[in-house]
Short mmCIF file of C-alpha atoms and ligand atoms in Angstrom, two decimals:
data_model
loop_
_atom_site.label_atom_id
_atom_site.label_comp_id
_atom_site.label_asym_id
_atom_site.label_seq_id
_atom_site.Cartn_x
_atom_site.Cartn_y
_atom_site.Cartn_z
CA UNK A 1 16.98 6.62 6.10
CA UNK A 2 20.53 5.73 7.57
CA UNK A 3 22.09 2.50 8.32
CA UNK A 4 25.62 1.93 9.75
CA UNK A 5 27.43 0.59 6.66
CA UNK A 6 27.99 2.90 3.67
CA UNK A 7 24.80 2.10 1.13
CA UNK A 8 24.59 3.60 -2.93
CA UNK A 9 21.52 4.71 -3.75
CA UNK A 10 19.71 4.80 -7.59
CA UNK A 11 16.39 6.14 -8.39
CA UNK A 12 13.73 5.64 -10.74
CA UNK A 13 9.73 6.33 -10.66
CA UNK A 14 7.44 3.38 -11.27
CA UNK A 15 3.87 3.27 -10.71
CA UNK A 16 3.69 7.03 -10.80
CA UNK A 17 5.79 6.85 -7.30
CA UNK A 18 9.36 8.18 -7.00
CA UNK A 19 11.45 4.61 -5.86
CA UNK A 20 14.82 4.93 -3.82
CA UNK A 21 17.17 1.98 -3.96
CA UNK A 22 20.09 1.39 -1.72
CA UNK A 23 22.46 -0.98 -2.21
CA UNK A 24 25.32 -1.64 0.13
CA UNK A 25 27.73 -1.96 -3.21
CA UNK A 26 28.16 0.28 -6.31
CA UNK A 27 26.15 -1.37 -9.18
CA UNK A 28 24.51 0.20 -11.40
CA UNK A 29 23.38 -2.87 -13.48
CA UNK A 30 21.85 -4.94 -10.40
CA UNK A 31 19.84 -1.36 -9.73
CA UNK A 32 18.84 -2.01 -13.59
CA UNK A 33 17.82 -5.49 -12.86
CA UNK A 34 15.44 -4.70 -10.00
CA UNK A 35 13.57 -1.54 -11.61
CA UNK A 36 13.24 -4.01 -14.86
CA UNK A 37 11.91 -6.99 -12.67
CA UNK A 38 9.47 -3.83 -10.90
CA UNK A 39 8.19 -3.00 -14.11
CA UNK A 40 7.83 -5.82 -15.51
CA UNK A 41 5.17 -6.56 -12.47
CA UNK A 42 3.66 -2.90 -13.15
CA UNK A 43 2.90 -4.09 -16.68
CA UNK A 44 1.23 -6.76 -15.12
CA UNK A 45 -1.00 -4.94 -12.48
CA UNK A 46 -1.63 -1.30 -13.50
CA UNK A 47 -5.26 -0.29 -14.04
CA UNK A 48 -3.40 3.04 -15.24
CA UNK A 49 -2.94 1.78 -18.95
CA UNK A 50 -5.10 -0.05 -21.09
CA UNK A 51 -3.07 -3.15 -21.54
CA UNK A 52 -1.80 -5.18 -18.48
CA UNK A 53 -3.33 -8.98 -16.85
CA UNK A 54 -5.41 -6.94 -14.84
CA UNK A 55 -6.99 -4.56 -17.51
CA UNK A 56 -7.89 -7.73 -19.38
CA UNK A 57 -9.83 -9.13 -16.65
CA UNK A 58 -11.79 -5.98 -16.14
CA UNK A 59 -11.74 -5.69 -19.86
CA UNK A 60 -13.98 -9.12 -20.32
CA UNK A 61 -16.00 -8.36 -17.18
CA UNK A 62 -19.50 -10.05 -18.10
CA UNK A 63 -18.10 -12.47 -21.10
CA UNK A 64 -15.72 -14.56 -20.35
CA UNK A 65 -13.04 -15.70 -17.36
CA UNK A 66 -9.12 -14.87 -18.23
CA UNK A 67 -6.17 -17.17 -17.40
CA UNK A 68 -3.17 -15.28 -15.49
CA UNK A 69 -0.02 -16.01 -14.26
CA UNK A 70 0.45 -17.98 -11.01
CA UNK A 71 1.84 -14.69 -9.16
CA UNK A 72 -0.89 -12.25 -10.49
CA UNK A 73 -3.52 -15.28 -9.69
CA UNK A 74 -2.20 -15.97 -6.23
CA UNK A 75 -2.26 -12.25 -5.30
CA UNK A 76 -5.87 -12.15 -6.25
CA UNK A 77 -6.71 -14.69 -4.57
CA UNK A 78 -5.09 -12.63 -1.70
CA UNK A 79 -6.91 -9.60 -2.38
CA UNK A 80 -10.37 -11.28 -3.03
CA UNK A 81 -10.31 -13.02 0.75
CA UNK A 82 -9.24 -9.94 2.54
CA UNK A 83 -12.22 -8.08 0.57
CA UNK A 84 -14.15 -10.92 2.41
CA UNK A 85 -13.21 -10.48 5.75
CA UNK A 86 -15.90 -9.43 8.29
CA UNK A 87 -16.06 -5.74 8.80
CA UNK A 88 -13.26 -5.05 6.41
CA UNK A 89 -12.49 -1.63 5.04
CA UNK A 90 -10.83 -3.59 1.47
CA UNK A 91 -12.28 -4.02 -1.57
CA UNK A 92 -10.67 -5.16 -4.76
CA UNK A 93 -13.29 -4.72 -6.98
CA UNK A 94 -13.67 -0.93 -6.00
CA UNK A 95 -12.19 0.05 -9.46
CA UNK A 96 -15.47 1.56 -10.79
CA UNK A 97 -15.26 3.95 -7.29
CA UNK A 98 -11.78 4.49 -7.32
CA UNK A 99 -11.98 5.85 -11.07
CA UNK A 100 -15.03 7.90 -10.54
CA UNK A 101 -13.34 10.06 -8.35
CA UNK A 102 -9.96 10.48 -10.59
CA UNK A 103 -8.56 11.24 -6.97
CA UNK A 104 -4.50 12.52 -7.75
CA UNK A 105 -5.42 12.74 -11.59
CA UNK A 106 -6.90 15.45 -14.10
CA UNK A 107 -10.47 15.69 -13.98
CA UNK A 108 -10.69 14.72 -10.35
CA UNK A 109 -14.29 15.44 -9.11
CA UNK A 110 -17.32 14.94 -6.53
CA UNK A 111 -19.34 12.24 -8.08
CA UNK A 112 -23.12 13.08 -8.00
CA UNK A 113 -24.25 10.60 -5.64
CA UNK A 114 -26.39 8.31 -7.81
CA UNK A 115 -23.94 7.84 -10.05
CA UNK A 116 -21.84 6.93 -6.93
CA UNK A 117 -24.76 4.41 -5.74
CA UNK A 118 -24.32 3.06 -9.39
CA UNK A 119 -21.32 2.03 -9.19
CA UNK A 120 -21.23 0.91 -5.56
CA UNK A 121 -23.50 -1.99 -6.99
CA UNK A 122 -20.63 -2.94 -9.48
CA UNK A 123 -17.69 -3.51 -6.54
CA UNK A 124 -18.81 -7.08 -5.01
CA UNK A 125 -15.96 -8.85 -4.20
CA UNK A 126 -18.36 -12.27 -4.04
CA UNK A 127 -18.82 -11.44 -7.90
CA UNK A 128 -15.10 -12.79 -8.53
CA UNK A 129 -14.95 -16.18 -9.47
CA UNK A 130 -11.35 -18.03 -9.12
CA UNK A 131 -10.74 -21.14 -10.83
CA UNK A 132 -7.72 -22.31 -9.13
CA UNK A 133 -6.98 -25.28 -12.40
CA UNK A 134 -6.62 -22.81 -15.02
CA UNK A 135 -5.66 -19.74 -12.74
CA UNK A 136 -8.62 -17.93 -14.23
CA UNK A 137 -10.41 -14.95 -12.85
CA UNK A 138 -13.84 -14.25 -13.97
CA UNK A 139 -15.86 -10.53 -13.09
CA UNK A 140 -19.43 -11.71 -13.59
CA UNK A 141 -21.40 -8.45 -13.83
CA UNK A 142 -20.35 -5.92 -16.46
CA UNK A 143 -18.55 -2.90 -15.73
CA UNK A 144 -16.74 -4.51 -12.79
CA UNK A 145 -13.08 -3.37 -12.26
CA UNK A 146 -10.55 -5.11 -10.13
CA UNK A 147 -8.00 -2.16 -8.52
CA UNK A 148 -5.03 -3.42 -6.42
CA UNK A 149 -3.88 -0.30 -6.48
CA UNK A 150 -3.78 -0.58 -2.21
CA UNK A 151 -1.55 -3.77 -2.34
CA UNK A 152 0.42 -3.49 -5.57
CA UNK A 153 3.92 -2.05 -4.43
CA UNK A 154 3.81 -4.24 -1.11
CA UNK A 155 3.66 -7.02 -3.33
CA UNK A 156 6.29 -6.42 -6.05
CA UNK A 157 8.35 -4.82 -2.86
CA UNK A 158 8.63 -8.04 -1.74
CA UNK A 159 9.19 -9.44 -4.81
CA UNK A 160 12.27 -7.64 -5.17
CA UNK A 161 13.05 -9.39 -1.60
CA UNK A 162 12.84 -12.26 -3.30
CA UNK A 163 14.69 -11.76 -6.12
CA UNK A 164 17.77 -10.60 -3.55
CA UNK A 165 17.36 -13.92 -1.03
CA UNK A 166 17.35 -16.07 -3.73
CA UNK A 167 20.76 -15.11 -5.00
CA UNK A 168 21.94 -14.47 -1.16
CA UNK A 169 23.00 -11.64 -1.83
CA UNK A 170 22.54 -8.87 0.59
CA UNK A 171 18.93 -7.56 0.81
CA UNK A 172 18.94 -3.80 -0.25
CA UNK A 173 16.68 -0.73 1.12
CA UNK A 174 13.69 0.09 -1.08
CA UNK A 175 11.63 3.41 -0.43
CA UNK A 176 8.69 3.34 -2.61
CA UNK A 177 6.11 5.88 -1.85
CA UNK A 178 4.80 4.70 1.43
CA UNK A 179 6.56 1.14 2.01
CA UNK A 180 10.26 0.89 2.73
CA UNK A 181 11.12 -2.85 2.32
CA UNK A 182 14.23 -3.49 4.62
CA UNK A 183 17.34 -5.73 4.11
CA UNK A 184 15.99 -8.98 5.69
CA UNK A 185 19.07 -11.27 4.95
CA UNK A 186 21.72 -8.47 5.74
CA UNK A 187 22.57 -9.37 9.17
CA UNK A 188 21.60 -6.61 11.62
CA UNK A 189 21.51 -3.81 9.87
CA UNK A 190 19.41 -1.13 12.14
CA UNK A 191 17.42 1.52 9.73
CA UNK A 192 16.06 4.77 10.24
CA UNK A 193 12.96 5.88 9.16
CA UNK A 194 11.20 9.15 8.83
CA UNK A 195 7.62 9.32 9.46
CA UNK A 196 6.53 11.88 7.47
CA UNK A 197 4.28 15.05 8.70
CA UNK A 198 1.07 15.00 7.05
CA UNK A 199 0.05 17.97 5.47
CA UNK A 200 3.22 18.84 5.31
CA UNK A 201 6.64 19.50 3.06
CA UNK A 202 8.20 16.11 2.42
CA UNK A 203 11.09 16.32 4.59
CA UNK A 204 9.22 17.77 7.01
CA UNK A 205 9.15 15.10 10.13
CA UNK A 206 6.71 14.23 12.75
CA UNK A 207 9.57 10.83 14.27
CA UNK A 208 11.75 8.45 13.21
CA UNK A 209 11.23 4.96 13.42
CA UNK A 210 14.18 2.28 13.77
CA UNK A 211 14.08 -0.58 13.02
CA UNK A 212 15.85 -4.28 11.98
CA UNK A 213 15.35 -6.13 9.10
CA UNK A 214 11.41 -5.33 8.83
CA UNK A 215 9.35 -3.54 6.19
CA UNK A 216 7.38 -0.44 6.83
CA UNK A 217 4.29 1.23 5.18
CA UNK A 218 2.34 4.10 5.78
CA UNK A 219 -0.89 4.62 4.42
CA UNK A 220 -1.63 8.28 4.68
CA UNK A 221 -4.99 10.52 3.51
CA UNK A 222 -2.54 13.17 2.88
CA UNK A 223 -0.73 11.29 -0.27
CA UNK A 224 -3.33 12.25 -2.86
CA UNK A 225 -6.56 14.42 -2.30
CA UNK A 226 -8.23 17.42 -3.63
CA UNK A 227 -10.24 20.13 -1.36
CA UNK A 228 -13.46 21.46 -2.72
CA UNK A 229 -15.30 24.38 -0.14
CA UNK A 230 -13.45 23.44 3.04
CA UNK A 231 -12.99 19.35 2.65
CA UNK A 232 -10.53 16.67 1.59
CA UNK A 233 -11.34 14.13 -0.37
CA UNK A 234 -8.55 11.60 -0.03
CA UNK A 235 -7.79 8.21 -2.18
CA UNK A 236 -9.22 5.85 0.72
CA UNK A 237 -12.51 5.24 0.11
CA UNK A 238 -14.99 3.42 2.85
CA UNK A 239 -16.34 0.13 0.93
CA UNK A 240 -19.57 1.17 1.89
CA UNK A 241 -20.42 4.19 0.97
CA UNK A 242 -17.91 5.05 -1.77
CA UNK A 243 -16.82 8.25 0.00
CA UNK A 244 -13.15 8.84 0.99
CA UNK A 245 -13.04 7.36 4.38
CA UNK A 246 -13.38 10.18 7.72
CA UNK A 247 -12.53 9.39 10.82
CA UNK A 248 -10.18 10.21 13.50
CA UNK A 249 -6.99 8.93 11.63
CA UNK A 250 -4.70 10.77 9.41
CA UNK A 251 -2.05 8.07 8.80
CA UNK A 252 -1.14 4.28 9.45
CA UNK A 253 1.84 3.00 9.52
CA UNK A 254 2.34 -1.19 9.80
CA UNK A 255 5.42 -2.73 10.46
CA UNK A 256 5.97 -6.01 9.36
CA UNK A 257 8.13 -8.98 7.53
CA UNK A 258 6.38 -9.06 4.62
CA UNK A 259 5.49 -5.47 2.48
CA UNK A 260 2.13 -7.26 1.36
CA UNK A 261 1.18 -7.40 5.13
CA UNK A 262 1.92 -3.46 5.65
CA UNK A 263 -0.29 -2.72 2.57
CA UNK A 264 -3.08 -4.78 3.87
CA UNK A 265 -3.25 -4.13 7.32
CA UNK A 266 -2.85 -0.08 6.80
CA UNK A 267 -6.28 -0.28 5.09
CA UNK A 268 -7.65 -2.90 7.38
CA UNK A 269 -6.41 -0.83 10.46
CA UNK A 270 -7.59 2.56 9.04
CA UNK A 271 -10.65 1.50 8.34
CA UNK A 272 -10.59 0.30 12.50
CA UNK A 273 -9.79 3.48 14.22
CA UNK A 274 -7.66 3.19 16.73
CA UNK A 275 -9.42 1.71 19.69
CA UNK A 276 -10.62 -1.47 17.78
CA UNK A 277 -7.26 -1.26 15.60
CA UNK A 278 -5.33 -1.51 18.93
CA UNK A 279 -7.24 -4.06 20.03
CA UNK A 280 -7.01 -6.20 17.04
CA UNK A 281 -2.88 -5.81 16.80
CA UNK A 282 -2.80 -6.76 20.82
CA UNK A 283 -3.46 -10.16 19.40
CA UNK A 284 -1.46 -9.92 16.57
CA UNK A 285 2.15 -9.66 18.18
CA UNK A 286 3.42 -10.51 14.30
CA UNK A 287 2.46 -6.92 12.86
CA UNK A 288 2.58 -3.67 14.74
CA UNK A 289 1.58 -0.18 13.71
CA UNK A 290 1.61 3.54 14.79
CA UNK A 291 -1.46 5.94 14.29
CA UNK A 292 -1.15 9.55 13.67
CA UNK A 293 -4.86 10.96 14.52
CA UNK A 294 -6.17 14.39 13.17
CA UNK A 295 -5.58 15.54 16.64
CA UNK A 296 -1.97 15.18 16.50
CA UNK A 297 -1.97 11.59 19.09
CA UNK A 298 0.72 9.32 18.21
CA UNK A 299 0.22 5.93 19.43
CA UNK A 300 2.46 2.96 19.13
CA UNK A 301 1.78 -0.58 19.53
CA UNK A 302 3.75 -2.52 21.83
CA UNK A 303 7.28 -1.33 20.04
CA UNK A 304 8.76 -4.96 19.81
CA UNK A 305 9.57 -4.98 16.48
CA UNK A 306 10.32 -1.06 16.30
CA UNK A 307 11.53 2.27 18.81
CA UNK A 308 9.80 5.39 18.21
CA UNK A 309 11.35 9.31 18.80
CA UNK A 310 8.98 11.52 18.32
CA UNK A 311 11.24 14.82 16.74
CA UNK A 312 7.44 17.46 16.31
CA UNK A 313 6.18 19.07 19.67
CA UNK A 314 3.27 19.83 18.41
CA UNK A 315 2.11 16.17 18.25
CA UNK A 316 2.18 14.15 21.35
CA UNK A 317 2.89 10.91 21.95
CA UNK A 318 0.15 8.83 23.74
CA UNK A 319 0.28 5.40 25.58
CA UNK A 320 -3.17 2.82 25.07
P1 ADP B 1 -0.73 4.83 -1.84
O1 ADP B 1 -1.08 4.55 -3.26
O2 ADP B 1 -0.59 6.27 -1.51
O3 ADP B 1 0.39 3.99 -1.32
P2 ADP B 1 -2.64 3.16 -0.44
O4 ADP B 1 -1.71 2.04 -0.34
O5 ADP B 1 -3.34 3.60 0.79
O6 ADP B 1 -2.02 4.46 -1.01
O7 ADP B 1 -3.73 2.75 -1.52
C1 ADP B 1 -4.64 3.66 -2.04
C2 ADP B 1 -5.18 3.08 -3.31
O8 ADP B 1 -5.91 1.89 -3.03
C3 ADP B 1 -6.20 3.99 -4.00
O9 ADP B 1 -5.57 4.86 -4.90
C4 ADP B 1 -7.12 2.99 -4.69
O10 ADP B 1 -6.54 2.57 -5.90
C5 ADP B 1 -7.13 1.82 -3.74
N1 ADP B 1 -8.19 1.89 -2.72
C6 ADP B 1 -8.82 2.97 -2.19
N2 ADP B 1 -9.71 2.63 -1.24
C7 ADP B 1 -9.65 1.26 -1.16
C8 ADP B 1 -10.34 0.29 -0.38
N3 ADP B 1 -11.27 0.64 0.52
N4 ADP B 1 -10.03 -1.01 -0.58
C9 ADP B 1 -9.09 -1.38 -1.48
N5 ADP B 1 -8.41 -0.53 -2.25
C10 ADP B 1 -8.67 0.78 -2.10
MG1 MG B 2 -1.06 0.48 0.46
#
């Protein structure tokens, strides 16, 4: 990640994910601020503890609806009508799935498939009910779970963008995990950003990606899985079946203003494929993406917002 001006970075890891901050001045107690005001929105959404807003929703699942705060309320909201969508790959209530699998924790597994079938019948996004008056979310059936675990860090990402506008001060770089969130009110500040190889070391490269004042997130089935005779079983599961997700794709990555908007449309897109994916984001000039495809293809939407240089031979670069 480079940038023309000289930039200080500070690390932490939140959310079980290794964070990167750069600041373009040395100060170690604004860093402190932002991993606080990052926490303190972990504490809200993990489903990794047993205590956070989210955890007590799932925790009165079948009894009774639970008042959050406006942010946590609006971001379910969010969550709940992208799990609506036609066709869509999301699902917010696919916590009973998700935690069946234990996919990048001890005891990760193969469910059998009834008890996979089981809890397929728990993860109906319809079952949420929003009040909007008292901010309350209610899980009607039992055993329900609510898992934002897709859209979490895009949100608080941008959060921290927030935090930074609001002051004016000048917007920072933040590489967490997958999604870099990108100075937006430093002037023209042009970043570089490595898409990683997947399968690969870390540092290990298939391009870099430049861009201006946008962020970027990759969604990659690479990032947590487990192999059992011969096959992966990555953390993206297909809404349908419960499975981790096959198909031609081995990475998305969306670039975009908002970090929210890269963690959605990675799992919308993914779930896609590329031919319908590029047809949905050639009416969608806000967002644009690049698909890396099990058969090493790289292709690049229109490159508006973003320039592409593809540094790996072995992959090839392919126009739509
Ligand atoms: P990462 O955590 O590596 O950034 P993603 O942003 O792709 O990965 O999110 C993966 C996480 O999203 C999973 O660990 C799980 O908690 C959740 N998840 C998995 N499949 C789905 C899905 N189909 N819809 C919504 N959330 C999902
Ligand atoms: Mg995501």
């Amino acid at each position: 990640m480079t940038t023309d001006t000289p930039v200080y970075a500070y690390s932490a890891v939140l959310m079980g994910s290794p964070i990167l901050l750069k600041l373009f001045e040395h100060n170690e107690k604004l860093a402190g601020q932002v991993f606080r005001l990052i926490r303190q929105y972990e504490n809200a959404l993990t489903v990794n503890r047993d205590h956070s807003d989210i955890m007590a929703i799932n925790h009165a699942a079948g009894h009774h609806p639970v008042s959050v705060s406006k942010s946590v309320f609006s971001l379910i909201q969010c969550a709940k009508a992208v799990s609506l969508l036609p066709d869509t790959l999301f699902n917010f209530t696919l916590g009973p799935v998700v935690k069946c699998w234990k996919i990048g924790f001890q005891g990760h597994r193969v469910p059998p498939a009834d008890t996979l079938q089981a809890r397929l019948s728990l993860c109906n996004p319809e079952n949420v009910v929003l009040d909007e008056e008292a901010h309350s979310v209610f899980l009607t059936q039992s055993g329900m779970e609510i898992d934002l675990g897709a859209i979490a860090k895009g949100y608080i990402a941008d959060r921290v963008q927030n935090f930074y506008a609001s002051r004016a001060w000048r917007v920072p770089l933040l590489i967490w995990g997958n999604v870099q969130t990108l100075g937006a009110s430093a002037g023209q500040e042009r970043w570089a950003i490595g898409l990683k190889k997947p399968f690969a070391a870390p540092d290990e490269l298939v391009g870099i990606i430049h861009v201006v004042n946008k962020s970027v997130v990759t969604s990659g089935v690479y990032e947590r899985y487990f192999v059992l005779d011969g096959q992966c079983y990555h953390h993206i599961f297909d809404s349908k079946t419960g499975y981790p997700l096959n198909n031609e794709l081995l990475s998305v990555t969306l670039i975009s203003d908002r970090s929210i908007d890269g963690d959605i449309y990675t799992t919308l897109l993914y779930g896609m494929g590329v031919e319908k994916g590029m047809a949905y984001l050639a009416a969608r000039p806000d967002i644009e993406a690049i698909f890396v495809t099990r058969d090493k293809q790289i292709i690049c939407s229109s490159q508006r917002q973003f320039t592409f240089t593809l540094l790996d031979n072995s992959y090839r670069t392919v126009s739509y």
